[in-house]
Amino acid sequence: MTKLLVLHGPNLNLLGTREPEIYGSLTLAEIDRRLEEAAFERGVEVYSIQSNHEGVLIDALHEAATKADGVIFNPGGYTHTSVALRDAVAAIGIPVVEVHLSNVYAREAFRKKSLIAPVCQGRITGFGWRSYLLALEALWGAE
Ligand code: DQA
């Protein structure tokens, strides 16, 4: 069975109460549940990890290289700063899709830059929790 890591970066554990006008009112657990359901319908097994720590995210990416067939990754604020996460994505040799709940292009200038997107298969930004769903569709949708 195809296996997928859904990796959530810093502060995403606060979804539901964190700036809901920007990020919506769903909790991370609810997003994971919806995604799991959608993945199951496509014959894809999902496991989710959230961390506020860069090194833990890097370890999860390394582990995914042998454990998963692809990654849906919301690097949160590290999107705009982390060379180490970019290097990890480039190193693992499985497709990674960068996702964001908010439309980062419609926000502060510093959010327009991603160090990670250039080493990803693609990027989806601005569709709320459905950004994750669209990433699933992009990688494992119907032919
Ligand atoms: C985010 C966008 C980032 O700029 C921000 O730092 C986040 C969330 C999003 O999903 O919209 O933490 O990745």
Short mmCIF file of C-alpha atoms and ligand atoms in Angstrom, two decimals:
data_model
loop_
_atom_site.label_atom_id
_atom_site.label_comp_id
_atom_site.label_asym_id
_atom_site.label_seq_id
_atom_site.Cartn_x
_atom_site.Cartn_y
_atom_site.Cartn_z
CA MET A 1 0.00 0.00 0.00
CA THR A 2 1.21 3.49 -0.83
CA LYS A 3 2.30 5.28 2.33
CA LEU A 4 2.38 8.99 2.86
CA LEU A 5 3.91 11.19 5.55
CA VAL A 6 1.99 14.36 6.36
CA LEU A 7 4.48 16.58 8.11
CA HIS A 8 3.41 19.72 9.95
CA GLY A 9 5.92 22.30 11.16
CA PRO A 10 6.00 24.83 13.99
CA ASN A 11 2.88 26.36 15.51
CA LEU A 12 0.53 24.20 13.49
CA ASN A 13 -0.34 22.32 16.70
CA LEU A 14 -2.23 25.51 17.62
CA LEU A 15 -4.60 25.34 14.65
CA GLY A 16 -8.19 25.92 15.69
CA THR A 17 -7.29 28.80 17.97
CA ARG A 18 -4.29 30.30 16.12
CA GLU A 19 -5.32 33.32 14.01
CA PRO A 20 -8.46 31.56 12.74
CA GLU A 21 -9.17 34.42 10.30
CA ILE A 22 -5.97 33.37 8.49
CA TYR A 23 -5.70 29.65 9.15
CA GLY A 24 -9.33 28.59 9.64
CA SER A 25 -11.01 26.99 12.62
CA LEU A 26 -10.18 23.32 12.11
CA THR A 27 -7.79 21.72 14.56
CA LEU A 28 -4.76 19.83 13.32
CA ALA A 29 -6.34 16.56 14.48
CA GLU A 30 -9.42 17.31 12.36
CA ILE A 31 -7.32 18.11 9.29
CA ASP A 32 -5.37 14.87 9.79
CA ARG A 33 -8.62 12.93 10.14
CA ARG A 34 -10.12 14.35 6.94
CA LEU A 35 -6.94 13.71 5.04
CA GLU A 36 -6.68 10.17 6.36
CA GLU A 37 -10.22 9.49 5.13
CA ALA A 38 -9.55 10.94 1.68
CA ALA A 39 -6.29 8.99 1.45
CA PHE A 40 -7.97 5.74 2.48
CA GLU A 41 -10.43 6.13 -0.43
CA ARG A 42 -7.43 6.31 -2.76
CA GLY A 43 -5.73 3.30 -1.22
CA VAL A 44 -3.12 5.47 0.45
CA GLU A 45 -2.07 5.05 4.06
CA VAL A 46 -1.22 8.23 5.94
CA TYR A 47 0.83 8.93 9.04
CA SER A 48 1.13 12.42 10.48
CA ILE A 49 3.84 14.11 12.50
CA GLN A 50 3.86 17.63 13.92
CA SER A 51 6.85 19.25 15.53
CA ASN A 52 7.94 22.69 16.57
CA HIS A 53 11.59 21.60 16.29
CA GLU A 54 13.62 21.76 13.12
CA GLY A 55 15.74 18.69 13.96
CA VAL A 56 12.68 16.54 14.62
CA LEU A 57 11.27 17.56 11.21
CA ILE A 58 14.60 16.68 9.58
CA ASP A 59 14.63 13.26 11.28
CA ALA A 60 11.05 12.64 10.10
CA LEU A 61 12.06 13.46 6.51
CA HIS A 62 15.09 11.13 6.71
CA GLU A 63 12.94 8.33 8.07
CA ALA A 64 10.34 8.91 5.33
CA ALA A 65 12.99 8.08 2.71
CA THR A 66 12.70 4.40 3.62
CA LYS A 67 9.25 4.35 5.17
CA ALA A 68 7.07 6.42 2.82
CA ASP A 69 6.40 6.96 -0.86
CA GLY A 70 5.98 10.70 -0.57
CA VAL A 71 5.50 13.61 1.79
CA ILE A 72 2.98 16.43 2.13
CA PHE A 73 4.89 19.07 4.05
CA ASN A 74 3.77 22.30 5.67
CA PRO A 75 7.05 23.72 7.01
CA GLY A 76 5.29 26.68 8.69
CA GLY A 77 7.65 29.56 9.40
CA TYR A 78 10.69 27.40 8.53
CA THR A 79 9.56 27.65 4.90
CA HIS A 80 11.12 31.06 4.74
CA THR A 81 14.33 30.42 6.69
CA SER A 82 15.53 26.83 6.80
CA VAL A 83 18.43 25.72 4.64
CA ALA A 84 18.63 22.53 6.71
CA LEU A 85 15.06 21.50 5.89
CA ARG A 86 15.61 22.31 2.23
CA ASP A 87 18.70 20.08 2.22
CA ALA A 88 16.74 17.28 3.89
CA VAL A 89 13.97 17.48 1.28
CA ALA A 90 16.56 17.48 -1.52
CA ALA A 91 18.32 14.47 0.02
CA ILE A 92 15.50 11.99 0.48
CA GLY A 93 14.65 11.12 -3.12
CA ILE A 94 10.87 10.80 -2.72
CA PRO A 95 8.34 13.40 -3.92
CA VAL A 96 7.54 16.19 -1.48
CA VAL A 97 4.71 18.69 -1.96
CA GLU A 98 4.93 21.93 0.01
CA VAL A 99 1.56 23.10 1.30
CA HIS A 100 0.26 26.17 3.10
CA LEU A 101 -3.14 26.90 4.52
CA SER A 102 -2.88 30.62 3.82
CA ASN A 103 -2.00 32.31 0.56
CA VAL A 104 1.56 33.29 1.43
CA TYR A 105 1.73 35.62 -1.59
CA ALA A 106 -1.08 37.77 -0.18
CA ARG A 107 0.71 38.32 3.13
CA GLU A 108 3.95 39.91 4.41
CA ALA A 109 6.83 40.17 1.92
CA PHE A 110 9.02 37.73 3.92
CA ARG A 111 6.48 34.96 3.34
CA LYS A 112 6.74 35.21 -0.44
CA LYS A 113 10.10 33.46 -0.37
CA SER A 114 10.38 29.70 0.15
CA LEU A 115 13.76 28.00 0.52
CA ILE A 116 12.01 24.66 0.28
CA ALA A 117 9.72 24.95 -2.77
CA PRO A 118 12.56 24.74 -5.35
CA VAL A 119 13.44 21.21 -4.19
CA CYS A 120 9.80 20.05 -4.02
CA GLN A 121 7.74 18.49 -6.74
CA GLY A 122 5.30 21.38 -6.39
CA ARG A 123 3.60 23.77 -4.04
CA ILE A 124 -0.01 24.46 -3.03
CA THR A 125 -0.86 27.59 -1.04
CA GLY A 126 -4.03 29.38 0.00
CA PHE A 127 -6.78 26.78 0.06
CA GLY A 128 -7.05 26.27 3.82
CA TRP A 129 -7.07 22.63 4.93
CA ARG A 130 -7.90 21.68 1.32
CA SER A 131 -4.33 22.57 0.35
CA TYR A 132 -3.44 19.21 1.93
CA LEU A 133 -6.23 17.49 0.01
CA LEU A 134 -5.07 19.02 -3.27
CA ALA A 135 -1.53 17.83 -2.57
CA LEU A 136 -2.87 14.31 -2.06
CA GLU A 137 -4.76 14.61 -5.33
CA ALA A 138 -1.65 15.93 -7.09
CA LEU A 139 0.46 12.96 -6.01
CA TRP A 140 -2.05 10.12 -5.85
CA GLY A 141 -5.21 11.26 -7.60
CA ALA A 142 -6.97 9.32 -10.32
CA GLU A 143 -5.05 9.06 -13.59
C1 DQA B 1 1.90 28.65 6.88
C2 DQA B 1 2.43 29.98 6.31
C3 DQA B 1 3.71 30.38 7.00
O1 DQA B 1 4.19 31.62 6.49
C4 DQA B 1 3.50 30.55 8.50
O2 DQA B 1 4.70 30.84 9.15
C5 DQA B 1 2.84 29.35 9.10
C6 DQA B 1 1.73 28.72 8.39
C7 DQA B 1 0.52 28.28 6.28
O3 DQA B 1 0.17 27.10 6.35
O4 DQA B 1 -0.19 29.14 5.76
O5 DQA B 1 3.16 28.93 10.20
O6 DQA B 1 2.81 27.62 6.55
#
